[in-house]
XYZ file of C-alpha atoms in Angstrom:
758
model
C -53.638 52.605 -16.998
C -55.364 52.508 -13.602
C -56.497 48.918 -14.168
C -52.940 47.694 -14.869
C -51.762 49.578 -11.842
C -54.266 47.715 -9.607
C -53.488 44.248 -11.104
C -49.823 45.109 -10.471
C -50.425 46.042 -6.717
C -52.633 42.864 -6.448
C -49.774 40.650 -7.650
C -47.256 42.243 -5.453
C -49.410 41.854 -2.184
C -50.016 38.180 -3.312
C -46.228 37.547 -3.721
C -45.320 39.092 -0.511
C -48.093 37.072 1.279
C -46.754 33.778 -0.293
C -43.095 34.783 0.478
C -43.993 35.257 4.124
C -45.919 31.774 4.030
C -43.092 30.037 2.283
C -40.482 31.450 4.768
C -42.593 29.932 7.529
C -42.622 26.598 5.732
C -38.970 26.797 5.241
C -38.295 27.354 8.975
C -40.708 24.490 9.650
C -38.765 22.126 7.477
C -35.390 23.295 8.895
C -36.695 22.723 12.624
C -37.848 19.051 11.888
C -36.242 16.487 14.121
C -37.353 13.309 12.470
C -38.174 12.210 8.842
C -41.875 11.840 9.423
C -41.994 15.505 10.364
C -40.452 16.456 7.009
C -42.878 13.878 5.071
C -45.985 15.411 6.855
C -44.994 18.945 5.770
C -44.462 17.842 2.409
C -47.804 15.986 2.178
C -49.730 18.956 3.709
C -47.988 21.613 1.326
C -47.271 19.650 -1.759
C -49.115 22.333 -4.102
C -47.146 25.298 -2.665
C -43.634 23.600 -2.531
C -41.081 25.672 -4.495
C -37.771 24.596 -5.778
C -36.204 25.893 -2.684
C -38.610 23.959 -0.352
C -37.862 20.717 -2.265
C -34.139 21.047 -2.005
C -34.192 21.995 1.648
C -36.493 19.037 2.344
C -34.280 16.529 0.643
C -31.148 17.975 2.352
C -32.944 17.788 5.838
C -33.855 14.130 5.162
C -29.782 13.173 4.765
C -29.042 15.719 7.734
C -31.178 13.588 10.159
C -29.631 10.261 8.786
C -26.388 11.583 9.060
C -26.738 12.446 12.753
C -27.502 8.722 13.476
C -25.043 5.970 14.217
C -24.267 4.226 10.901
C -26.171 1.089 12.140
C -29.179 2.958 13.250
C -29.842 4.860 10.130
C -33.153 4.316 8.346
C -32.361 5.164 4.882
C -34.541 2.165 3.552
C -37.579 3.648 5.227
C -36.865 6.984 4.004
C -36.450 5.705 0.294
C -39.436 3.701 0.464
C -41.872 6.381 1.655
C -44.557 7.825 -0.706
C -43.704 11.529 0.044
C -40.004 10.846 -0.673
C -41.068 9.686 -4.289
C -43.145 12.822 -4.497
C -40.254 15.064 -3.358
C -38.143 13.522 -6.094
C -40.609 13.968 -8.863
C -41.017 17.637 -7.659
C -37.282 18.077 -7.590
C -36.955 16.786 -11.298
C -39.539 19.013 -12.365
C -38.081 22.201 -10.719
C -34.363 21.555 -11.374
C -34.005 24.500 -13.998
C -35.323 26.936 -11.501
C -32.912 25.840 -8.591
C -29.878 27.842 -7.563
C -26.409 26.491 -8.498
C -25.604 25.511 -4.700
C -29.065 23.970 -4.302
C -28.530 21.500 -7.281
C -25.350 20.342 -5.872
C -26.804 19.883 -2.394
C -29.847 18.094 -3.749
C -27.742 15.634 -5.836
C -25.396 15.116 -2.771
C -28.476 14.386 -0.488
C -29.994 11.887 -3.084
C -26.639 9.773 -3.363
C -25.950 9.759 0.304
C -29.362 8.330 0.825
C -28.590 5.636 -1.562
C -31.461 6.419 -3.914
C -30.643 4.444 -6.879
C -34.127 3.740 -7.750
C -34.534 7.670 -8.571
C -31.566 7.518 -11.143
C -33.528 9.936 -13.604
C -33.401 12.563 -10.817
C -29.631 12.343 -10.517
C -29.064 12.310 -13.995
C -31.166 15.557 -14.497
C -29.276 17.234 -11.576
C -25.838 16.207 -12.996
C -26.727 17.564 -16.482
C -27.932 20.802 -14.883
C -24.901 21.282 -12.819
C -22.695 20.272 -15.735
C -24.194 23.365 -17.714
C -23.415 25.524 -14.966
C -19.910 24.015 -13.852
C -17.839 27.321 -14.711
C -19.841 29.330 -12.340
C -20.029 27.025 -9.475
C -17.965 28.053 -6.238
C -14.915 26.044 -5.223
C -16.767 24.446 -2.314
C -19.829 23.603 -4.785
C -17.358 22.124 -7.178
C -15.771 19.825 -4.802
C -19.153 18.647 -3.576
C -20.196 18.043 -7.199
C -17.030 16.249 -8.039
C -17.650 14.078 -5.002
C -20.956 13.143 -6.185
C -19.715 12.112 -9.758
C -17.181 9.826 -7.979
C -19.817 8.201 -5.959
C -21.797 7.500 -9.287
C -18.320 5.927 -10.596
C -17.820 8.674 -13.256
C -14.101 8.696 -12.659
C -13.205 8.953 -16.429
C -16.069 10.864 -17.470
C -15.751 14.295 -19.739
C -17.424 16.176 -16.891
C -14.661 15.054 -14.411
C -12.067 16.139 -16.993
C -13.735 19.607 -17.182
C -13.590 19.740 -13.256
C -9.929 18.988 -13.341
C -9.391 21.866 -15.933
C -11.238 24.255 -13.578
C -9.217 23.063 -10.710
C -6.166 23.619 -12.755
C -6.979 27.133 -13.555
C -8.039 28.143 -10.074
C -5.541 25.999 -8.014
C -3.809 29.182 -6.699
C -7.114 30.607 -5.330
C -7.814 27.457 -3.299
C -7.460 28.294 0.359
C -9.530 25.500 2.012
C -7.897 22.087 2.666
C -11.192 20.392 2.929
C -12.251 21.614 -0.580
C -8.693 20.771 -1.826
C -8.666 17.311 -0.465
C -12.226 16.421 -1.955
C -11.075 17.768 -5.352
C -7.797 15.968 -5.112
C -9.459 12.356 -4.776
C -12.094 13.305 -7.357
C -9.921 14.162 -10.164
C -6.976 11.749 -9.349
C -7.694 9.436 -12.318
C -7.600 12.223 -14.983
C -4.668 14.349 -13.989
C -0.968 14.508 -15.535
C 2.212 14.068 -13.466
C 3.052 17.636 -13.359
C -0.705 18.612 -12.233
C -0.395 15.815 -9.649
C 2.756 17.546 -8.354
C 0.953 20.847 -8.345
C -1.708 19.470 -6.001
C 0.740 17.927 -3.730
C 2.673 21.224 -3.222
C -0.663 23.133 -2.684
C -1.677 20.346 -0.194
C 1.633 20.653 1.887
C 1.362 24.389 1.571
C -2.122 24.490 3.184
C -1.260 21.730 5.798
C 1.713 24.081 6.907
C -0.568 27.195 7.332
C -3.428 25.610 9.197
C -2.855 24.969 13.135
C -5.588 22.293 13.197
C -6.759 20.013 10.461
C -9.453 17.631 10.608
C -8.168 13.990 10.473
C -10.793 13.349 7.570
C -9.067 15.981 5.212
C -5.562 14.173 5.942
C -7.141 10.917 5.237
C -8.420 12.119 1.846
C -4.935 13.191 0.985
C -3.474 9.875 1.925
C -6.339 8.374 -0.285
C -5.264 10.584 -3.083
C -1.550 9.358 -2.843
C -2.886 5.836 -2.965
C -5.015 6.580 -5.897
C -2.021 8.047 -8.007
C 0.322 5.030 -6.645
C 2.802 7.598 -5.040
C 4.481 6.974 -1.646
C 5.441 10.860 -1.035
C 7.003 10.779 2.427
C 6.823 14.546 3.353
C 3.058 14.556 2.703
C 2.309 11.044 4.229
C 4.154 12.164 7.539
C 2.385 15.394 7.959
C -0.954 13.432 7.611
C 0.195 10.999 10.000
C 1.154 13.537 12.541
C -2.556 14.838 12.101
C -3.840 11.326 12.779
C -1.714 11.236 16.098
C -3.038 14.468 17.165
C -6.620 13.569 16.423
C -6.424 10.161 18.112
C -9.163 10.650 20.334
C -11.516 11.512 17.549
C -10.688 8.617 15.076
C -13.197 5.609 15.319
C -12.516 2.147 14.261
C -13.943 2.643 10.736
C -11.403 5.448 10.103
C -8.563 3.623 11.814
C -9.208 0.471 9.649
C -9.256 2.853 6.511
C -6.064 4.491 7.377
C -4.356 0.975 7.881
C -5.729 -0.122 4.656
C -4.247 2.802 2.816
C -0.945 2.587 4.552
C -0.618 -0.829 3.540
C -1.435 -0.353 -0.102
C 1.195 2.537 -0.092
C 3.772 0.364 1.659
C 3.905 3.151 4.476
C 4.203 2.311 8.151
C 4.561 4.165 11.382
C 5.093 2.735 14.688
C 3.731 5.672 16.516
C 0.380 5.399 14.824
C 0.392 1.614 15.480
C 1.086 2.212 19.196
C -1.768 4.784 19.290
C -4.278 2.459 17.398
C -3.488 -0.491 19.500
C -4.077 1.303 22.821
C -7.243 2.941 21.707
C -8.816 -0.179 19.939
C -7.782 -2.429 22.837
C -9.430 -0.187 25.444
C -12.616 -0.132 23.456
C -13.053 -3.704 22.245
C -16.074 -4.378 24.010
C -17.889 -1.586 22.075
C -17.550 -3.552 18.894
C -20.253 -6.208 19.087
C -21.795 -5.974 15.477
C -19.998 -7.842 12.437
C -19.534 -4.643 10.524
C -17.442 -2.895 13.261
C -15.826 -6.142 14.723
C -14.288 -7.071 11.200
C -12.646 -3.522 10.979
C -11.465 -4.009 14.736
C -9.993 -7.499 13.651
C -8.326 -6.042 10.584
C -6.624 -3.011 12.327
C -5.828 -4.718 15.888
C -5.250 -8.254 14.910
C -1.579 -8.102 13.453
C -0.228 -6.122 16.411
C -2.216 -7.494 19.388
C -0.729 -9.342 22.285
C -1.541 -12.958 23.019
C -4.591 -12.361 25.374
C -6.312 -9.690 22.929
C -5.449 -12.059 20.067
C -7.162 -14.874 21.664
C -10.245 -12.831 22.515
C -10.347 -11.495 18.922
C -10.175 -15.207 17.488
C -12.975 -16.544 19.883
C -15.281 -13.574 18.904
C -14.608 -13.988 15.239
C -15.514 -17.759 15.529
C -18.647 -16.942 17.472
C -19.789 -14.176 14.752
C -18.671 -16.306 11.821
C -22.140 -17.218 10.555
C -23.122 -13.474 10.475
C -20.351 -12.364 8.247
C -20.861 -11.316 4.681
C -18.784 -12.429 1.895
C -16.601 -9.515 2.076
C -15.960 -9.589 5.720
C -14.990 -13.321 5.494
C -12.480 -12.265 3.003
C -11.086 -9.398 5.362
C -10.773 -12.038 8.317
C -8.923 -14.484 6.283
C -6.505 -11.903 4.807
C -5.927 -10.704 8.599
C -5.314 -14.173 9.809
C -2.609 -14.550 6.914
C -0.996 -11.348 8.155
C -1.207 -12.719 11.680
C 0.287 -15.989 10.612
C -2.695 -17.573 12.526
C -3.633 -21.058 11.555
C -6.193 -21.456 14.433
C -7.888 -24.656 13.244
C -11.358 -23.828 14.900
C -11.747 -20.268 13.222
C -10.544 -21.625 9.910
C -13.154 -24.324 9.921
C -15.802 -21.769 10.755
C -14.709 -19.479 7.731
C -14.455 -22.451 5.466
C -18.064 -23.574 6.525
C -19.391 -20.001 5.909
C -17.657 -19.751 2.596
C -19.661 -22.494 1.004
C -22.853 -20.253 1.118
C -20.797 -17.189 -0.349
C -18.712 -18.645 -3.189
C -20.976 -17.676 -6.005
C -20.861 -14.041 -4.907
C -17.321 -13.270 -5.367
C -15.745 -11.602 -8.327
C -12.783 -13.485 -10.099
C -10.020 -11.576 -8.296
C -11.555 -11.809 -4.887
C -11.734 -15.876 -5.629
C -8.094 -15.511 -6.367
C -7.189 -13.731 -3.272
C -9.532 -16.178 -1.232
C -7.874 -19.193 -2.647
C -4.377 -17.915 -1.801
C -5.411 -17.100 1.810
C -6.832 -20.563 2.289
C -3.715 -22.282 0.933
C -1.294 -20.215 2.974
C -3.351 -20.858 6.009
C -3.369 -24.660 5.380
C -7.181 -25.214 5.141
C -8.123 -28.915 4.997
C -11.538 -28.558 3.476
C -10.861 -30.432 0.246
C -14.653 -29.933 -0.825
C -14.298 -26.218 -0.624
C -11.050 -26.284 -2.785
C -12.997 -28.527 -5.316
C -15.489 -25.753 -5.556
C -12.922 -23.035 -5.874
C -11.193 -24.991 -8.663
C -14.367 -25.306 -10.568
C -15.218 -21.597 -10.179
C -11.539 -20.437 -11.211
C -11.567 -22.835 -14.228
C -14.942 -21.107 -15.399
C -13.761 -17.780 -15.018
C -10.557 -18.792 -16.793
C -12.441 -20.400 -19.729
C -13.978 -17.041 -20.549
C -11.352 -14.557 -19.404
C -10.081 -12.091 -21.810
C -8.002 -9.734 -19.564
C -4.306 -10.925 -19.470
C -4.035 -9.827 -15.728
C -7.009 -12.072 -14.628
C -5.894 -14.914 -16.745
C -2.381 -14.802 -15.195
C -3.702 -14.490 -11.593
C -5.909 -17.450 -12.104
C -3.180 -19.621 -13.242
C -0.915 -18.503 -10.523
C -3.365 -19.455 -7.760
C -4.402 -22.807 -9.607
C -0.829 -23.787 -9.282
C -1.063 -23.461 -5.459
C -4.043 -25.854 -5.159
C -3.099 -29.197 -3.579
C -3.152 -32.290 -5.916
C -4.263 -30.220 -9.046
C -4.436 -32.068 -12.492
C -3.605 -29.539 -15.223
C -5.963 -29.348 -18.146
C -4.886 -28.732 -21.721
C -7.277 -25.763 -21.837
C -5.213 -23.875 -19.332
C -2.035 -24.078 -21.313
C -3.944 -23.132 -24.413
C -5.418 -19.981 -22.562
C -1.950 -18.950 -21.340
C -0.392 -19.211 -24.723
C -3.323 -16.975 -25.983
C -2.471 -14.073 -23.665
C 1.166 -14.123 -23.519
C 1.868 -11.360 -26.221
C -0.364 -8.874 -24.071
C 0.975 -9.714 -20.671
C 3.076 -7.577 -18.524
C 6.293 -8.860 -16.951
C 4.551 -9.678 -13.629
C 2.103 -11.771 -15.357
C 4.623 -13.548 -17.655
C 6.341 -14.406 -14.188
C 3.026 -15.713 -12.689
C 2.540 -18.081 -15.725
C 6.075 -19.212 -16.012
C 6.373 -20.143 -12.316
C 2.977 -22.255 -12.653
C 4.250 -24.019 -15.809
C 7.649 -24.853 -14.217
C 6.041 -26.033 -11.009
C 3.439 -28.320 -12.814
C 6.026 -29.617 -15.072
C 8.611 -30.407 -12.103
C 5.868 -32.148 -10.255
C 4.467 -34.147 -13.107
C 1.162 -32.645 -13.138
C 0.644 -32.484 -16.954
C -0.732 -35.717 -18.074
C -2.154 -35.396 -21.543
C -0.128 -36.716 -24.665
C 2.892 -34.413 -25.584
C 2.300 -32.317 -22.491
C 6.083 -31.974 -21.991
C 6.720 -30.988 -25.483
C 3.665 -28.438 -25.394
C 5.125 -27.038 -22.030
C 8.587 -26.553 -23.348
C 7.323 -24.667 -26.372
C 5.023 -22.463 -24.309
C 8.105 -21.634 -21.943
C 10.071 -20.799 -25.075
C 7.219 -18.519 -26.243
C 7.049 -16.840 -22.994
C 10.751 -16.203 -22.737
C 10.405 -14.608 -26.183
C 7.673 -12.363 -25.006
C 9.623 -11.132 -21.947
C 12.526 -10.435 -24.050
C 10.338 -8.502 -26.509
C 8.615 -6.658 -23.733
C 12.010 -5.530 -22.269
C 13.346 -4.492 -25.785
C 10.348 -2.451 -26.409
C 10.800 -0.387 -23.172
C 11.765 3.317 -23.652
C 10.584 4.758 -20.500
C 12.478 3.907 -17.306
C 9.568 4.868 -14.873
C 7.214 2.456 -16.609
C 9.640 -0.249 -16.701
C 10.445 0.273 -12.881
C 6.674 0.046 -12.189
C 6.487 -3.370 -13.783
C 9.776 -4.638 -12.293
C 8.516 -3.694 -8.804
C 6.161 -6.860 -8.736
C 8.609 -9.234 -10.355
C 10.748 -11.859 -8.702
C 11.350 -15.544 -8.756
C 13.605 -18.069 -10.551
C 12.133 -17.546 -14.120
C 12.943 -13.848 -14.042
C 16.439 -14.257 -12.477
C 17.451 -17.183 -14.914
C 15.818 -15.799 -18.239
C 15.446 -11.961 -17.944
C 17.862 -10.351 -15.205
C 20.758 -9.820 -17.581
C 18.513 -8.319 -20.315
C 16.983 -6.148 -17.596
C 20.299 -4.777 -16.419
C 21.173 -3.923 -20.143
C 17.903 -2.068 -20.747
C 18.249 -0.026 -17.473
C 21.744 0.816 -18.715
C 20.321 1.913 -22.166
C 17.900 4.028 -20.327
C 20.403 5.573 -17.909
C 19.853 9.244 -19.035
C 16.443 8.781 -17.631
C 17.611 8.394 -14.101
C 16.266 11.359 -11.884
C 15.885 11.858 -8.267
C 12.429 10.911 -8.555
C 13.167 7.340 -9.636
C 16.308 6.529 -7.834
C 14.394 4.823 -4.985
C 12.551 2.266 -7.079
C 15.773 1.725 -9.151
C 17.820 1.148 -6.006
C 15.231 -1.239 -4.589
C 15.044 -3.308 -7.869
C 19.056 -3.540 -7.935
C 19.118 -4.572 -4.290
C 16.472 -7.266 -5.042
C 18.357 -8.543 -8.113
C 21.725 -8.555 -6.409
C 23.422 -7.372 -9.505
C 26.384 -5.260 -9.220
C 26.300 -2.904 -12.080
C 29.055 -0.023 -11.850
C 27.614 2.225 -14.572
C 24.067 2.285 -12.913
C 25.633 2.587 -9.418
C 27.777 5.484 -10.398
C 24.692 7.218 -11.938
C 22.533 6.838 -8.890
C 25.333 8.236 -6.783
C 25.766 11.333 -8.840
C 22.073 12.130 -9.079
C 21.796 11.580 -5.262
C 24.625 13.954 -4.530
C 23.195 16.422 -6.909
C 19.647 16.312 -5.557
C 20.319 15.435 -1.851
C 17.793 18.029 -0.693
C 14.948 16.564 -2.581
C 15.309 12.920 -1.241
C 13.566 11.878 1.861
C 15.861 10.142 4.473
C 13.856 6.834 4.243
C 14.684 6.887 0.592
C 18.221 7.551 1.179
C 18.313 4.573 3.492
C 17.565 2.393 0.503
C 20.102 4.098 -1.681
C 22.806 3.635 0.869
C 21.901 0.003 1.440
C 22.459 -0.630 -2.379
C 26.046 0.484 -2.050
C 26.585 -1.116 1.374
C 24.925 -4.418 0.763
C 26.611 -5.032 -2.546
C 29.842 -3.580 -1.382
C 30.482 -1.083 -3.928
C 32.390 2.291 -3.715
C 31.419 4.772 -6.361
C 34.003 7.123 -7.945
C 33.445 9.978 -5.421
C 32.858 7.502 -2.522
C 33.498 10.088 0.263
C 31.508 12.811 -1.191
C 28.480 10.422 -1.688
C 28.394 9.159 1.742
C 29.201 12.520 3.441
C 26.568 14.184 1.491
C 24.082 11.618 2.680
C 25.190 11.739 6.326
C 25.090 15.428 6.331
C 21.537 15.521 4.960
C 20.476 13.035 7.469
C 22.057 14.479 10.492
C 21.036 18.031 9.798
C 17.330 17.087 9.365
C 16.946 14.407 12.142
C 14.376 16.450 14.106
C 12.690 17.945 10.894
C 11.613 14.612 9.570
C 10.352 12.830 12.825
C 12.355 9.672 11.688
C 11.233 6.782 13.810
C 13.389 4.917 16.233
C 13.675 1.764 13.969
C 14.491 4.070 10.822
C 17.467 5.414 12.712
C 18.690 1.864 13.631
C 18.439 0.797 10.105
C 20.440 3.853 8.825
C 23.068 3.424 11.508
C 23.579 -0.163 10.559
C 23.760 0.408 6.785
C 26.258 3.237 7.187
C 28.521 1.153 9.563
C 28.681 -1.531 7.111
C 30.267 1.122 4.802
C 32.519 2.073 7.551
C 30.823 5.438 8.551
C 29.765 6.276 12.207
C 28.177 9.769 12.395
C 28.653 10.723 16.188
C 25.295 12.487 16.223
C 23.387 9.398 14.937
C 25.420 6.723 17.051
C 25.023 8.785 20.418
C 21.079 9.281 19.667
C 20.717 5.446 19.219
C 22.663 4.240 21.938
C 20.765 6.147 24.672
C 18.510 4.500 27.377
C 15.398 6.697 26.369
C 15.901 5.953 22.738
C 16.242 2.050 23.247
C 13.204 2.136 25.625
C 11.058 3.739 22.852
C 12.515 1.327 20.330
C 11.540 -1.487 22.475
C 7.952 -0.275 22.674
C 7.725 0.345 18.934
C 9.136 -3.178 18.119
C 6.190 -4.708 19.870
C 3.700 -3.404 17.307
C 5.910 -3.913 14.024
C 5.334 -6.816 11.780
C 7.503 -9.991 12.750
C 9.873 -9.487 9.612
C 10.384 -5.962 10.350
C 10.942 -6.724 13.999
C 13.614 -9.260 13.275
C 15.339 -7.053 10.840
C 15.583 -4.063 13.138
C 16.918 -6.422 16.036
C 19.378 -7.848 13.858
C 20.488 -4.444 12.611
C 20.930 -3.214 16.094
C 22.955 -5.999 17.273
C 25.307 -5.638 14.194
C 25.630 -2.044 14.745
C 26.432 -2.459 18.385
C 29.117 -4.907 17.496
C 30.459 -2.556 14.740
C 30.594 0.634 17.056
C 32.340 -1.385 19.985
C 34.898 -2.748 17.683
C 35.553 0.188 15.261
C 34.697 3.079 17.388
C 35.691 2.370 21.054
C 35.940 6.206 21.769
C 32.212 6.149 21.834
C 32.313 4.081 25.105
C 29.227 2.147 24.011
C 28.815 -1.123 25.987
C 28.875 -4.327 24.171
C 25.366 -5.595 24.925
C 24.736 -8.391 22.349
C 25.359 -11.461 24.182
C 23.836 -14.122 21.707
C 26.395 -12.687 18.981
C 29.145 -13.410 21.422
C 27.980 -16.969 21.788
C 27.757 -17.429 17.990
C 31.291 -16.974 17.192
C 32.580 -18.813 14.285
C 34.348 -22.269 14.868
C 38.078 -22.147 15.340
C 40.258 -24.388 13.182
C 43.593 -24.954 14.939
C 46.371 -27.681 15.586
C 48.858 -28.249 18.335
C 51.351 -25.856 16.693
C 48.801 -23.067 16.578
C 48.452 -21.879 20.088
C 49.522 -18.228 19.579
C 46.853 -17.196 16.894
C 43.433 -18.086 15.823
C 42.150 -18.887 12.496
C 38.263 -18.283 11.528
C 37.251 -20.544 8.778
C 33.998 -19.773 6.945
C 32.253 -21.368 3.930
C 30.383 -18.890 1.977
C 27.253 -19.948 0.041
C 25.672 -18.085 -3.103
C 24.000 -15.456 -0.878
C 27.424 -14.072 -0.070
C 28.098 -13.068 -3.520
C 26.421 -10.699 -6.013
C 24.503 -12.593 -8.906
C 26.305 -10.846 -11.837
C 29.489 -12.362 -13.449
C 31.721 -10.611 -11.096
C 30.661 -12.833 -8.069
C 31.758 -9.903 -5.706
C 31.756 -10.478 -1.980
C 28.749 -8.639 -0.609
C 28.765 -6.229 2.237
C 27.532 -8.448 5.209
C 30.432 -11.006 4.842
C 32.915 -8.425 4.010
C 32.229 -6.643 7.341
C 32.032 -9.945 9.116
C 35.567 -10.715 7.876
C 36.789 -7.017 8.868
C 35.343 -7.403 12.407
C 36.929 -10.980 12.948
C 40.282 -9.547 11.902
C 39.824 -6.802 14.485
C 39.326 -9.308 17.114
C 42.485 -11.195 16.241
C 41.613 -13.853 13.893
C 42.884 -14.784 10.678
C 40.087 -15.327 8.337
C 39.866 -17.745 5.675
C 36.459 -17.487 3.713
C 35.940 -20.259 1.132
C 33.301 -19.658 -1.647
C 30.888 -22.051 -2.629
C 31.865 -21.947 -6.330
C 35.307 -22.843 -5.473
C 34.532 -25.645 -3.047
C 31.983 -27.170 -5.575
C 34.101 -26.745 -8.776
C 35.521 -29.681 -10.759
C 38.985 -28.789 -9.702
C 38.063 -29.945 -6.047
C 35.995 -32.894 -7.167
C 37.630 -35.459 -4.750
C 38.072 -35.388 -1.196
C 41.849 -35.463 -1.319
C 41.646 -32.238 -3.524
C 39.432 -30.425 -0.995
C 41.813 -31.341 1.759
C 44.854 -30.245 -0.027
C 42.902 -26.873 -1.066
C 41.999 -26.316 2.682
C 45.599 -27.093 3.881
C 46.808 -24.483 1.447
C 44.158 -21.788 2.309
C 44.825 -22.337 6.207
C 48.598 -22.579 6.394
C 49.761 -21.854 2.774
C 51.254 -25.152 2.447
C 51.180 -26.938 -0.897
């Protein structure tokens, strides 16, 4: 008994001495300021390293890298060091003895150091963490989920289990950092209802926190992009955080935010103004290709002439240093800038020759599109692109890829169509979505029209393929039983083929699914109907009733498109006043809450004026010196298309307010519109009144069978009549009809319209 007691006392003393020694070693590892210090400690104490030492050492190696600027990191040196390999082997052997948090931290450090050569360690760590998944704390769970995403395990069973745990514990999540990481990690495996719960939780936590790091907000925007949802309330909260964190956002984060906004179809002039100022002031700091390309992407589309020229000169100077991806970003940005700088384009084309083989198929498709739009003149480059695209097409089995290749091949100059392309198109048609059918149809029509089909019976084969394509389009529509999925497809469809072949059937299908219209899908449905130019009373009435019933759930920017549908197509729903008044009340009561931008308010004011509504709160806010000065500043950073649209809307709104609401005492300040009055048709006997004659083309009417006069020409007629004109509007379908086939018949028709004389 005494012997046993002595052995136990000896073991205890030895354990205490080892713990004391080990604590000292831990302190030494934690005090390291360079990787070599860590490696030296590992080399001297290899036999005494416990699982805790190994985990702390690997974590310290990543922390030391993290403190350095990205371009000064030495991850390659760390990974190739012999002691790093020793650490990885030790970690793999001691995984089972590690604490839960240590396993996740070690996995995170290994992945951040890009240690792909030590994949077996990562696999062992993932397996062990998976076993302990249910007992991981929420911060550890979020870190583990991030590691899984870095390993591209977006759809793995373990991610599904992480999502289930988050679903069960969501109410207990109180840290927006933890939640934001979990949201982007599980975004690919969640249901729509779970998605909405996550969004609600994110909104709640953002409201509760006085200060939120911009990276957490960026992750939430990333989540919205992952689930393809433009949810304005959350986007605006995140945007507000970006504006408040302006001084801390570097060019890398700025370009990522711009990229996310672009993919979501979200824009904010305040963010653009802030980004323009910060990036313009720090241009000289971006002298390496990596950061310069991000600067070019973020600043280029909104830069003034001097800064734009500096960007183009620097890009041309750096061209030889750009990677294949960076060349793609430069060309994409040049397209957005509408920049056809021949010198820079030649430089990019020259660099592309050495990068072509490194692009994946969809990158080649985008690259070809950019070069065509920018009018690149390098025929040798186009010849290489053609060969690469045809090679990918020959072995393509994915319908979306096949359609994208065919679409871009049709853009190439002087392209001779091979029979293989037609056969390939025919093979994938039954699996194609509407968007991809539209791509193929557009290409076929173009090739046939320009005589680019040269083999025997090519016209007959093309006609058969077009008929098969039409049949596939009809079949896809007829199988539709979910309005949301149908609208998702219709978002990307336009062009003559769809309008001529499928528009009527699409309207009929939307009417068959009318009971599925909810407040959540009135926006995409309204946008589709605006784009289609079809006046469908049953759908319009349903949209109006759903909007009124759910007005508090619909964001003002979405209400704009709903109002535009009714105003642009000149349609009054049964409860017209109730519909418009509900929308107006919701807008005016929440002007300050939603932080609507100046140009959004102008667009809303104009669309309401088209329908004959002039809310005093909105009108007086818009026609204010401070407001117009702010609008002027924001217009300078908006895309050209939006800039022109807002300017036109402001001019038309000003005209409408001056003519229809003189009690507001708003000055008539749009001189160019006064100068562009319609031509007057008079004769010697008509000195006491004026006649305005206007010929209306097809754009003035809806495209359905009713051929109803649209909102803009109807408002123009209303305003001319208020100015004292008698307005005669002559439609193109009357003027070009068989009834008026001769000049005498046309003159007689004009005489009758103008003077009522037969």
